[in-house]
Amino acid sequence: MPRALSWFALLVFAAGCCASAPDPLGAVPDAAQMEWQKMEVNMFCHFGPNTFSGQEWGSGTESEDLFNPTGLDCRQWARTAAAAGMKGIIVTAKHHDGFCLWPNPVSTHTVASCKWRDGQGDVLKELSDACREYGLKFGVYISPWDRNDPSYGTPEYNQKYAATLRSVLDGRYGPVFEQWFDGACGEGPTGRRQVYDWPLFHRTVRELQPSAVMFSDVGPGCRWVGNERGEAGITNWSTLDTCAFTPGADAPPTDTLQTGNKGAAAWIPAETDVSIRPGWFWRSSEKPKSAGQLLQIYYQSVGRGSLLLLNVPPDTSGRIAREDSLVLMQWRERLNADFACNLARDARFKAPCRRGFKPSRLGDGDYETYWAAPEGDCTPCICLSFPGEVCFDRIVLQEYVPLGQRVEAFTAEALTSKGWERIASGTTIGYKRILLTGPTLARKLRITINAALGSPVLSEVGIYKSNEI
Ligand code: FUL
């Protein structure tokens, strides 16, 4: 080959190697969904008349005076959430009993009709202020099912519900990061049946809080994970087929909600909601889960690419119980210990020639720097060489999902004293996948993508030694 030509070939090769960023593949998150996903763990607070009656679903006929927190302290909720590493709080502003934790012109079944604080109290005001003070985002659950409102079951209710939404979302409580539309309805076959005007509700939220992520069984912003056990799908696609489904009664089967649908048209990631206690509302007879149980829930939710919404219900004093906050602090401490040091930072990365950033950026802890396999290569292999032998039992993989979720199957192998050994395998990766391997002593680690919808784009590979070894 003439010398000039070989240089030319080299140049073309080099340019191809670092070619421009890959195009997005299929559905992708919008900016608000991406910010939401990165929050990873939020606090849910179920609080209202049920806190005082011991019910899970109030009848809606409770006297307003039942709501009487003796020492409401939303700053304590926010302080606890922040110390537990949570990034936001979602409160049941209105649960199914219809009682509103804020005064509003739509309903008389609100704090304004209580003896509590002479009708001057406003839980949403206190909580949104507290969230701002502690650097947390503020979100609201406003139940569509309403057992108190006499117009429930008629078209008029839709207008009232939209006005209720407006009275929270119009900016008086600042930005709202998530609007929770609960799908439950216990009216039964002979009960009142409301045909919800979902387009109206969605429009109302969009107009007033354009960045709010809307939760329901089927989104549009994020979806229910299909169970209340704290368990996302081992296979978890952030895409969902919503054709012919509506929130609530007509949602897809729960196992579909758990796994999502591969390559579906809408980006609707899973949110795992689970309570720290047996019930959603506080009860003196119930105890919180242990730190170990919460750790397992974290690995089954965040570790499978879902957001975790952990319910910590305030008690009748209006504070988070001491036993709950103690467990939360132990849980956070163990979690921090499990991920204290990323051994991948010191590793040498080898991967097929790339688009995007250098393979070494896979270990830099920066989600925005990604490595992309060459176009058409759906089964690349990434090899990490450590400076010496390292001991680990956690592997964290992250896809760069702004370009789409692609990976369908992968394997992890380690070079140990016995040669190359397979230590883990999995299906989807998505925003985050945490693999719990047995204790492994190795000089090298190899991640092979075995199947993908398009050439994989990975953001991070993390290697950790947990507290357990
Ligand atoms: C369910 C509700 O019926 C429960 O009371 C609770 O609020 C839970 C988070 O969602 O659908």
Short mmCIF file of C-alpha atoms and ligand atoms in Angstrom, two decimals:
data_model
loop_
_atom_site.label_atom_id
_atom_site.label_comp_id
_atom_site.label_asym_id
_atom_site.label_seq_id
_atom_site.Cartn_x
_atom_site.Cartn_y
_atom_site.Cartn_z
CA MET A 1 0.00 0.00 0.00
CA PRO A 2 1.46 3.44 -0.87
CA ARG A 3 2.54 5.34 2.22
CA ALA A 4 0.10 8.25 1.64
CA LEU A 5 -2.82 5.85 1.40
CA SER A 6 -1.97 4.07 4.63
CA TRP A 7 -1.95 7.41 6.48
CA PHE A 8 -5.27 8.23 4.91
CA ALA A 9 -6.69 4.86 6.02
CA LEU A 10 -5.39 5.48 9.53
CA LEU A 11 -7.06 8.88 9.64
CA VAL A 12 -10.38 7.47 8.46
CA PHE A 13 -10.08 4.70 11.04
CA ALA A 14 -9.31 7.17 13.80
CA ALA A 15 -12.20 9.39 12.81
CA GLY A 16 -14.55 6.39 12.69
CA CYS A 17 -13.34 5.31 16.07
CA CYS A 18 -14.28 8.55 17.78
CA ALA A 19 -17.19 9.35 15.51
CA SER A 20 -19.96 11.59 16.68
CA ALA A 21 -22.41 10.57 19.40
CA PRO A 22 -24.80 7.75 18.56
CA ASP A 23 -28.39 8.64 17.70
CA PRO A 24 -31.02 7.97 20.35
CA LEU A 25 -32.75 4.62 19.96
CA GLY A 26 -36.49 4.33 20.56
CA ALA A 27 -38.22 6.12 23.41
CA VAL A 28 -36.02 8.29 25.66
CA PRO A 29 -36.64 10.21 28.90
CA ASP A 30 -37.36 13.92 28.82
CA ALA A 31 -35.26 16.25 30.97
CA ALA A 32 -37.68 16.10 33.93
CA GLN A 33 -37.83 12.29 33.87
CA MET A 34 -34.04 12.17 33.78
CA GLU A 35 -33.71 14.48 36.77
CA TRP A 36 -36.36 12.43 38.56
CA GLN A 37 -34.54 9.15 37.87
CA LYS A 38 -31.32 10.50 39.34
CA MET A 39 -33.09 11.21 42.66
CA GLU A 40 -33.07 7.42 43.26
CA VAL A 41 -34.74 7.46 46.72
CA ASN A 42 -37.60 9.66 47.93
CA MET A 43 -39.79 9.71 51.01
CA PHE A 44 -43.53 9.12 50.90
CA CYS A 45 -45.55 10.49 53.82
CA HIS A 46 -49.04 9.12 54.39
CA PHE A 47 -50.64 11.50 56.84
CA GLY A 48 -54.26 12.53 57.46
CA PRO A 49 -57.38 11.44 59.39
CA ASN A 50 -56.33 7.78 59.01
CA THR A 51 -53.29 8.53 61.19
CA PHE A 52 -55.74 9.18 64.02
CA SER A 53 -58.40 6.54 63.28
CA GLY A 54 -56.09 3.62 62.52
CA GLN A 55 -57.85 3.05 59.16
CA GLU A 56 -56.10 2.48 55.85
CA TRP A 57 -59.03 3.78 53.82
CA GLY A 58 -61.13 6.34 55.70
CA SER A 59 -64.85 6.49 54.89
CA GLY A 60 -64.87 10.21 54.17
CA THR A 61 -67.45 10.81 56.92
CA GLU A 62 -64.86 11.43 59.65
CA SER A 63 -65.17 14.68 61.57
CA GLU A 64 -62.53 17.23 60.52
CA ASP A 65 -61.57 17.51 64.18
CA LEU A 66 -60.19 13.99 64.09
CA PHE A 67 -57.14 15.51 62.42
CA ASN A 68 -55.26 16.91 65.39
CA PRO A 69 -51.47 16.56 65.33
CA THR A 70 -50.27 17.80 68.68
CA GLY A 71 -46.82 18.89 67.56
CA LEU A 72 -46.65 18.95 63.76
CA ASP A 73 -43.02 19.35 62.72
CA CYS A 74 -42.51 19.12 58.94
CA ARG A 75 -38.93 20.33 59.38
CA GLN A 76 -38.30 17.10 61.28
CA TRP A 77 -39.71 15.10 58.33
CA ALA A 78 -37.42 16.97 55.94
CA ARG A 79 -34.40 16.70 58.24
CA THR A 80 -34.96 12.95 58.54
CA ALA A 81 -35.39 12.48 54.78
CA ALA A 82 -32.27 14.51 54.00
CA ALA A 83 -30.20 12.64 56.60
CA ALA A 84 -31.40 9.35 55.07
CA GLY A 85 -30.06 10.48 51.68
CA MET A 86 -33.48 11.02 50.13
CA LYS A 87 -33.95 13.76 47.59
CA GLY A 88 -37.66 14.58 47.83
CA ILE A 89 -40.87 14.11 49.83
CA ILE A 90 -44.31 13.26 48.47
CA VAL A 91 -47.19 13.81 50.89
CA THR A 92 -50.78 12.53 50.77
CA ALA A 93 -52.28 16.00 50.40
CA LYS A 94 -55.65 14.26 49.86
CA HIS A 95 -56.16 10.52 50.43
CA HIS A 96 -59.30 8.57 49.45
CA ASP A 97 -61.29 10.00 52.41
CA GLY A 98 -61.16 13.38 50.68
CA PHE A 99 -59.69 15.31 53.62
CA CYS A 100 -57.35 18.05 52.37
CA LEU A 101 -54.20 18.93 54.31
CA TRP A 102 -54.36 22.45 52.89
CA PRO A 103 -57.15 25.05 52.83
CA ASN A 104 -58.76 25.39 49.42
CA PRO A 105 -61.90 26.84 47.87
CA VAL A 106 -63.12 23.51 46.42
CA SER A 107 -63.83 21.58 49.61
CA THR A 108 -64.91 22.22 53.18
CA HIS A 109 -63.46 18.88 54.28
CA THR A 110 -60.06 20.46 54.95
CA VAL A 111 -57.74 21.72 57.67
CA ALA A 112 -59.62 25.03 57.52
CA SER A 113 -62.63 23.33 59.16
CA CYS A 114 -60.61 21.86 62.04
CA LYS A 115 -60.17 22.95 65.60
CA TRP A 116 -56.50 22.19 64.95
CA ARG A 117 -54.71 25.53 64.95
CA ASP A 118 -58.10 27.24 64.88
CA GLY A 119 -58.50 26.33 61.23
CA GLN A 120 -55.37 28.27 60.29
CA GLY A 121 -53.08 25.27 59.71
CA ASP A 122 -51.64 24.32 56.31
CA VAL A 123 -49.51 21.17 56.15
CA LEU A 124 -48.50 21.75 52.53
CA LYS A 125 -47.16 25.21 53.33
CA GLU A 126 -45.08 23.90 56.24
CA LEU A 127 -43.80 20.91 54.31
CA SER A 128 -42.95 22.77 51.11
CA ASP A 129 -41.06 25.40 53.16
CA ALA A 130 -39.23 22.66 55.06
CA CYS A 131 -38.31 20.86 51.84
CA ARG A 132 -36.84 24.08 50.44
CA GLU A 133 -34.86 24.61 53.65
CA TYR A 134 -33.34 21.11 53.47
CA GLY A 135 -32.71 21.10 49.72
CA LEU A 136 -35.42 18.53 48.98
CA LYS A 137 -38.00 18.50 46.22
CA PHE A 138 -41.68 18.61 47.09
CA GLY A 139 -44.35 16.36 45.58
CA VAL A 140 -48.04 15.67 46.14
CA TYR A 141 -50.44 12.73 46.15
CA ILE A 142 -53.95 13.97 45.42
CA SER A 143 -56.30 10.99 45.28
CA PRO A 144 -58.75 11.00 42.37
CA TRP A 145 -61.03 8.60 44.28
CA ASP A 146 -62.88 10.72 46.83
CA ARG A 147 -65.28 9.18 49.36
CA ASN A 148 -66.30 12.54 50.78
CA ASP A 149 -67.22 14.63 47.75
CA PRO A 150 -70.95 14.29 46.98
CA SER A 151 -70.32 14.99 43.29
CA TYR A 152 -68.01 11.97 42.94
CA GLY A 153 -69.44 9.83 40.13
CA THR A 154 -70.68 12.81 38.06
CA PRO A 155 -69.00 14.97 35.37
CA GLU A 156 -68.99 17.85 37.88
CA TYR A 157 -66.43 16.00 39.98
CA ASN A 158 -63.89 16.17 37.15
CA GLN A 159 -64.09 19.97 37.22
CA LYS A 160 -63.80 20.01 40.99
CA TYR A 161 -60.82 17.65 40.91
CA ALA A 162 -59.07 19.84 38.33
CA ALA A 163 -59.72 22.88 40.54
CA THR A 164 -58.31 20.94 43.50
CA LEU A 165 -55.17 20.24 41.49
CA ARG A 166 -54.93 23.92 40.58
CA SER A 167 -55.15 24.98 44.22
CA VAL A 168 -51.91 23.09 44.93
CA LEU A 169 -50.03 23.34 41.67
CA ASP A 170 -50.54 27.03 40.87
CA GLY A 171 -47.20 27.95 42.42
CA ARG A 172 -48.31 28.88 45.92
CA TYR A 173 -46.25 25.97 47.27
CA GLY A 174 -43.41 26.43 44.79
CA PRO A 175 -42.29 23.80 42.27
CA VAL A 176 -43.84 20.33 42.50
CA PHE A 177 -41.57 17.61 41.16
CA GLU A 178 -44.09 14.75 41.10
CA GLN A 179 -47.86 14.54 40.95
CA TRP A 180 -49.15 11.20 42.24
CA PHE A 181 -52.40 9.96 40.70
CA ASP A 182 -53.42 6.95 42.76
CA GLY A 183 -55.38 4.36 40.79
CA ALA A 184 -57.25 2.79 43.72
CA CYS A 185 -61.04 2.76 43.93
CA GLY A 186 -62.93 0.61 46.40
CA GLU A 187 -66.46 1.62 45.40
CA GLY A 188 -67.33 -1.93 44.38
CA PRO A 189 -69.76 -3.01 41.65
CA THR A 190 -72.74 -1.11 43.12
CA GLY A 191 -70.73 1.98 44.09
CA ARG A 192 -70.37 5.32 42.38
CA ARG A 193 -68.44 5.14 39.13
CA GLN A 194 -66.40 8.14 38.03
CA VAL A 195 -65.37 8.43 34.41
CA TYR A 196 -62.21 10.46 34.91
CA ASP A 197 -61.29 13.22 32.50
CA TRP A 198 -57.59 12.30 32.33
CA PRO A 199 -56.79 14.71 29.47
CA LEU A 200 -58.12 17.57 31.63
CA PHE A 201 -56.10 16.46 34.67
CA HIS A 202 -52.91 16.03 32.67
CA ARG A 203 -53.38 19.40 30.95
CA THR A 204 -53.86 21.08 34.32
CA VAL A 205 -50.62 19.65 35.70
CA ARG A 206 -48.67 20.39 32.49
CA GLU A 207 -49.86 23.97 32.37
CA LEU A 208 -49.07 24.80 36.00
CA GLN A 209 -46.04 22.59 36.67
CA PRO A 210 -44.42 21.75 33.32
CA SER A 211 -41.60 19.81 34.98
CA ALA A 212 -43.75 17.68 37.28
CA VAL A 213 -43.46 13.97 36.58
CA MET A 214 -46.95 12.44 36.63
CA PHE A 215 -47.29 9.06 38.34
CA SER A 216 -50.06 6.54 37.73
CA ASP A 217 -50.23 2.84 36.81
CA VAL A 218 -49.43 3.89 33.26
CA GLY A 219 -47.72 7.26 33.64
CA PRO A 220 -47.42 9.41 31.61
CA GLY A 221 -44.31 10.39 33.62
CA CYS A 222 -43.61 7.25 35.63
CA ARG A 223 -45.46 4.02 36.34
CA TRP A 224 -46.48 1.92 39.33
CA VAL A 225 -44.19 -1.08 39.71
CA GLY A 226 -47.18 -3.42 40.08
CA ASN A 227 -46.74 -4.40 43.74
CA GLU A 228 -46.30 -2.85 47.16
CA ARG A 229 -43.54 -5.22 48.30
CA GLY A 230 -40.71 -2.99 47.17
CA GLU A 231 -39.73 -5.17 44.25
CA ALA A 232 -39.00 -3.99 40.74
CA GLY A 233 -38.68 -6.53 37.93
CA ILE A 234 -35.38 -8.40 37.58
CA THR A 235 -35.99 -7.52 33.97
CA ASN A 236 -37.04 -3.90 34.01
CA TRP A 237 -37.64 -1.90 30.85
CA SER A 238 -38.34 1.80 31.35
CA THR A 239 -40.53 1.65 28.27
CA LEU A 240 -44.21 0.72 28.41
CA ASP A 241 -46.90 -0.04 25.90
CA THR A 242 -49.83 2.15 26.97
CA CYS A 243 -52.08 1.58 23.93
CA ALA A 244 -55.65 0.90 25.05
CA PHE A 245 -54.80 1.44 28.72
CA THR A 246 -55.85 4.24 31.08
CA PRO A 247 -54.76 4.94 34.65
CA GLY A 248 -56.55 2.99 37.38
CA ALA A 249 -58.94 0.20 36.47
CA ASP A 250 -57.77 -0.37 32.89
CA ALA A 251 -54.07 -0.68 33.58
CA PRO A 252 -51.86 -3.47 32.18
CA PRO A 253 -51.39 -6.63 34.30
CA THR A 254 -49.20 -6.11 37.34
CA ASP A 255 -46.41 -8.35 36.04
CA THR A 256 -46.20 -6.18 32.93
CA LEU A 257 -45.96 -3.10 35.13
CA GLN A 258 -43.11 -4.79 36.97
CA THR A 259 -41.07 -5.54 33.86
CA GLY A 260 -42.23 -2.88 31.39
CA ASN A 261 -42.28 -3.69 27.67
CA LYS A 262 -39.10 -4.09 25.64
CA GLY A 263 -38.76 -1.44 22.95
CA ALA A 264 -42.22 0.10 23.60
CA ALA A 265 -43.11 3.55 22.33
CA ALA A 266 -43.35 5.48 25.64
CA TRP A 267 -40.66 6.17 28.24
CA ILE A 268 -42.46 5.44 31.53
CA PRO A 269 -39.97 4.21 34.15
CA ALA A 270 -41.03 2.23 37.22
CA GLU A 271 -41.41 3.75 40.67
CA THR A 272 -41.32 1.29 43.57
CA ASP A 273 -43.57 2.46 46.40
CA VAL A 274 -43.40 0.54 49.64
CA SER A 275 -43.99 1.31 53.30
CA ILE A 276 -41.45 1.11 56.08
CA ARG A 277 -44.33 -0.30 58.18
CA PRO A 278 -47.00 -2.91 57.42
CA GLY A 279 -49.59 -0.17 56.73
CA TRP A 280 -49.35 3.06 54.77
CA PHE A 281 -50.51 5.11 57.76
CA TRP A 282 -48.90 5.17 61.20
CA ARG A 283 -50.36 2.89 63.89
CA SER A 284 -49.08 2.45 67.43
CA SER A 285 -49.37 -1.34 67.08
CA GLU A 286 -47.03 -1.56 64.07
CA LYS A 287 -43.25 -1.54 63.89
CA PRO A 288 -40.90 -0.43 61.13
CA LYS A 289 -38.95 -2.87 58.98
CA SER A 290 -35.32 -3.49 59.91
CA ALA A 291 -32.36 -1.74 58.23
CA GLY A 292 -31.50 -5.10 56.62
CA GLN A 293 -34.97 -5.37 55.07
CA LEU A 294 -34.72 -1.80 53.77
CA LEU A 295 -31.33 -2.61 52.29
CA GLN A 296 -32.82 -5.55 50.43
CA ILE A 297 -35.63 -3.31 49.16
CA TYR A 298 -33.03 -0.82 47.91
CA TYR A 299 -31.22 -3.53 45.95
CA GLN A 300 -34.54 -4.79 44.53
CA SER A 301 -35.65 -1.33 43.42
CA VAL A 302 -32.84 1.17 42.79
CA GLY A 303 -30.61 -1.81 42.05
CA ARG A 304 -32.98 -2.81 39.25
CA GLY A 305 -33.28 0.58 37.61
CA SER A 306 -36.34 1.82 39.50
CA LEU A 307 -36.84 4.81 41.75
CA LEU A 308 -37.62 3.92 45.38
CA LEU A 309 -40.44 5.81 47.09
CA LEU A 310 -40.21 4.73 50.72
CA ASN A 311 -43.23 5.55 52.87
CA VAL A 312 -42.38 6.82 56.37
CA PRO A 313 -45.70 7.79 57.95
CA PRO A 314 -45.68 10.52 60.62
CA ASP A 315 -47.46 9.66 63.88
CA THR A 316 -50.33 11.39 65.72
CA SER A 317 -47.96 14.05 67.07
CA GLY A 318 -47.14 14.99 63.48
CA ARG A 319 -43.57 13.75 63.70
CA ILE A 320 -41.71 10.76 62.29
CA ALA A 321 -41.43 8.20 65.07
CA ARG A 322 -38.01 7.77 66.65
CA GLU A 323 -37.89 4.03 65.87
CA ASP A 324 -38.48 4.77 62.17
CA SER A 325 -35.80 7.42 61.94
CA LEU A 326 -33.32 5.19 63.80
CA VAL A 327 -33.84 2.42 61.24
CA LEU A 328 -33.49 4.92 58.40
CA MET A 329 -30.16 6.18 59.75
CA GLN A 330 -28.83 2.61 60.16
CA TRP A 331 -29.96 1.82 56.63
CA ARG A 332 -28.21 4.88 55.17
CA GLU A 333 -25.04 4.09 57.08
CA ARG A 334 -24.96 0.54 55.71
CA LEU A 335 -25.69 1.76 52.21
CA ASN A 336 -22.91 4.33 52.38
CA ALA A 337 -20.54 1.66 53.65
CA ASP A 338 -21.48 -0.69 50.79
CA PHE A 339 -20.57 1.96 48.23
CA ALA A 340 -17.75 3.77 50.03
CA CYS A 341 -15.00 3.16 47.47
CA ASN A 342 -15.27 2.53 43.74
CA LEU A 343 -12.47 0.14 42.80
CA ALA A 344 -13.11 0.81 39.11
CA ARG A 345 -11.56 4.26 39.47
CA ASP A 346 -8.08 2.77 39.49
CA ALA A 347 -8.77 0.15 36.82
CA ARG A 348 -7.58 0.20 33.21
CA PHE A 349 -10.52 -0.13 30.82
CA LYS A 350 -10.27 -1.89 27.47
CA ALA A 351 -13.19 -1.83 25.08
CA PRO A 352 -13.77 -1.85 21.31
CA CYS A 353 -13.01 1.47 19.68
CA ARG A 354 -15.50 3.91 20.86
CA ARG A 355 -17.87 6.67 20.03
CA GLY A 356 -18.47 9.18 22.78
CA PHE A 357 -15.88 9.26 25.57
CA LYS A 358 -12.82 7.10 26.30
CA PRO A 359 -13.61 3.77 28.01
CA SER A 360 -11.76 4.96 31.12
CA ARG A 361 -14.58 7.46 31.68
CA LEU A 362 -16.76 4.44 32.56
CA GLY A 363 -15.10 4.52 35.95
CA ASP A 364 -15.20 8.26 36.58
CA GLY A 365 -18.46 8.43 38.55
CA ASP A 366 -19.85 11.00 36.11
CA TYR A 367 -23.12 9.82 34.58
CA GLU A 368 -22.85 12.25 31.67
CA THR A 369 -19.67 10.75 30.23
CA TYR A 370 -20.56 7.61 28.32
CA TRP A 371 -18.82 5.05 26.17
CA ALA A 372 -20.66 3.77 23.09
CA ALA A 373 -19.88 0.57 21.20
CA PRO A 374 -19.21 0.89 17.48
CA GLU A 375 -22.35 1.14 15.38
CA GLY A 376 -23.75 -2.34 14.72
CA ASP A 377 -21.76 -4.03 17.51
CA CYS A 378 -24.47 -5.26 19.87
CA THR A 379 -22.29 -7.69 21.82
CA PRO A 380 -19.21 -5.74 22.92
CA CYS A 381 -16.96 -6.72 25.75
CA ILE A 382 -15.42 -4.35 28.31
CA CYS A 383 -12.41 -5.47 30.28
CA LEU A 384 -11.18 -3.88 33.52
CA SER A 385 -7.64 -4.58 34.75
CA PHE A 386 -6.97 -3.68 38.36
CA PRO A 387 -3.53 -2.53 39.57
CA GLY A 388 -3.37 -5.71 41.71
CA GLU A 389 -5.77 -8.27 43.06
CA VAL A 390 -9.00 -6.68 44.38
CA CYS A 391 -11.81 -8.09 46.48
CA PHE A 392 -15.38 -7.09 45.67
CA ASP A 393 -18.99 -8.27 45.81
CA ARG A 394 -20.97 -5.50 44.08
CA ILE A 395 -20.98 -4.50 40.42
CA VAL A 396 -22.88 -1.39 39.36
CA LEU A 397 -23.71 -0.95 35.67
CA GLN A 398 -25.40 2.08 34.16
CA GLU A 399 -26.66 2.67 30.65
CA TYR A 400 -26.72 6.21 29.33
CA VAL A 401 -30.51 6.21 28.95
CA PRO A 402 -30.88 9.66 27.33
CA LEU A 403 -29.87 7.69 24.21
CA GLY A 404 -32.37 4.90 24.96
CA GLN A 405 -32.41 1.66 26.93
CA ARG A 406 -30.70 -1.01 24.88
CA VAL A 407 -29.15 -3.89 26.82
CA GLU A 408 -31.15 -7.13 26.98
CA ALA A 409 -28.58 -9.55 28.41
CA PHE A 410 -25.09 -9.40 29.88
CA THR A 411 -22.54 -11.50 31.73
CA ALA A 412 -19.78 -10.64 34.20
CA GLU A 413 -16.64 -12.79 34.47
CA ALA A 414 -13.68 -12.40 36.77
CA LEU A 415 -10.09 -13.55 36.33
CA THR A 416 -9.43 -15.29 39.64
CA SER A 417 -6.77 -17.76 40.74
CA LYS A 418 -8.88 -20.43 38.96
CA GLY A 419 -8.93 -18.58 35.62
CA TRP A 420 -11.94 -16.83 34.09
CA GLU A 421 -15.05 -17.48 36.15
CA ARG A 422 -18.60 -16.34 35.47
CA ILE A 423 -19.72 -14.43 38.55
CA ALA A 424 -23.00 -12.84 37.47
CA SER A 425 -25.38 -12.43 34.59
CA GLY A 426 -28.51 -10.43 34.00
CA THR A 427 -31.02 -9.13 31.49
CA THR A 428 -31.72 -5.38 31.47
CA ILE A 429 -29.41 -2.69 32.83
CA GLY A 430 -31.25 0.61 32.27
CA TYR A 431 -30.42 3.63 34.39
CA LYS A 432 -28.81 1.43 37.07
CA ARG A 433 -28.23 -2.22 37.73
CA ILE A 434 -26.56 -3.43 40.92
CA LEU A 435 -25.32 -7.01 40.92
CA LEU A 436 -24.64 -8.77 44.19
CA THR A 437 -21.89 -11.24 43.43
CA GLY A 438 -20.33 -13.56 45.93
CA PRO A 439 -17.03 -12.30 47.41
CA THR A 440 -14.63 -12.27 44.47
CA LEU A 441 -10.85 -11.90 44.46
CA ALA A 442 -9.74 -10.96 40.96
CA ARG A 443 -7.18 -9.16 38.81
CA LYS A 444 -9.51 -8.55 35.90
CA LEU A 445 -13.23 -8.22 35.27
CA ARG A 446 -14.95 -8.71 31.93
CA ILE A 447 -18.46 -7.43 31.17
CA THR A 448 -19.93 -8.92 28.01
CA ILE A 449 -23.13 -7.63 26.52
CA ASN A 450 -24.83 -10.71 25.06
CA ALA A 451 -27.85 -9.07 23.44
CA ALA A 452 -29.01 -5.51 22.87
CA LEU A 453 -31.58 -3.60 20.83
CA GLY A 454 -28.77 -1.49 19.39
CA SER A 455 -25.07 -0.94 20.05
CA PRO A 456 -24.84 -0.39 23.82
CA VAL A 457 -24.10 2.98 25.37
CA LEU A 458 -22.81 2.68 28.91
CA SER A 459 -22.29 5.43 31.39
CA GLU A 460 -20.69 3.78 34.40
CA VAL A 461 -19.15 0.56 35.64
CA GLY A 462 -18.61 0.55 39.41
CA ILE A 463 -16.95 -2.13 41.53
CA TYR A 464 -17.38 -2.17 45.30
CA LYS A 465 -16.62 -4.21 48.35
CA SER A 466 -19.65 -4.15 50.64
CA ASN A 467 -19.79 -4.15 54.37
CA GLU A 468 -20.67 -7.84 54.31
CA ILE A 469 -17.15 -9.05 53.47
C1 FUL B 1 -52.90 2.69 47.08
C2 FUL B 1 -53.83 3.30 48.11
O1 FUL B 1 -55.10 2.71 48.09
C3 FUL B 1 -53.17 3.13 49.45
O2 FUL B 1 -53.97 3.61 50.49
C4 FUL B 1 -51.85 3.88 49.43
O3 FUL B 1 -52.07 5.26 49.32
C5 FUL B 1 -50.99 3.38 48.26
C6 FUL B 1 -49.70 4.14 48.10
O4 FUL B 1 -51.69 3.43 47.05
O5 FUL B 1 -53.45 2.63 45.84
#
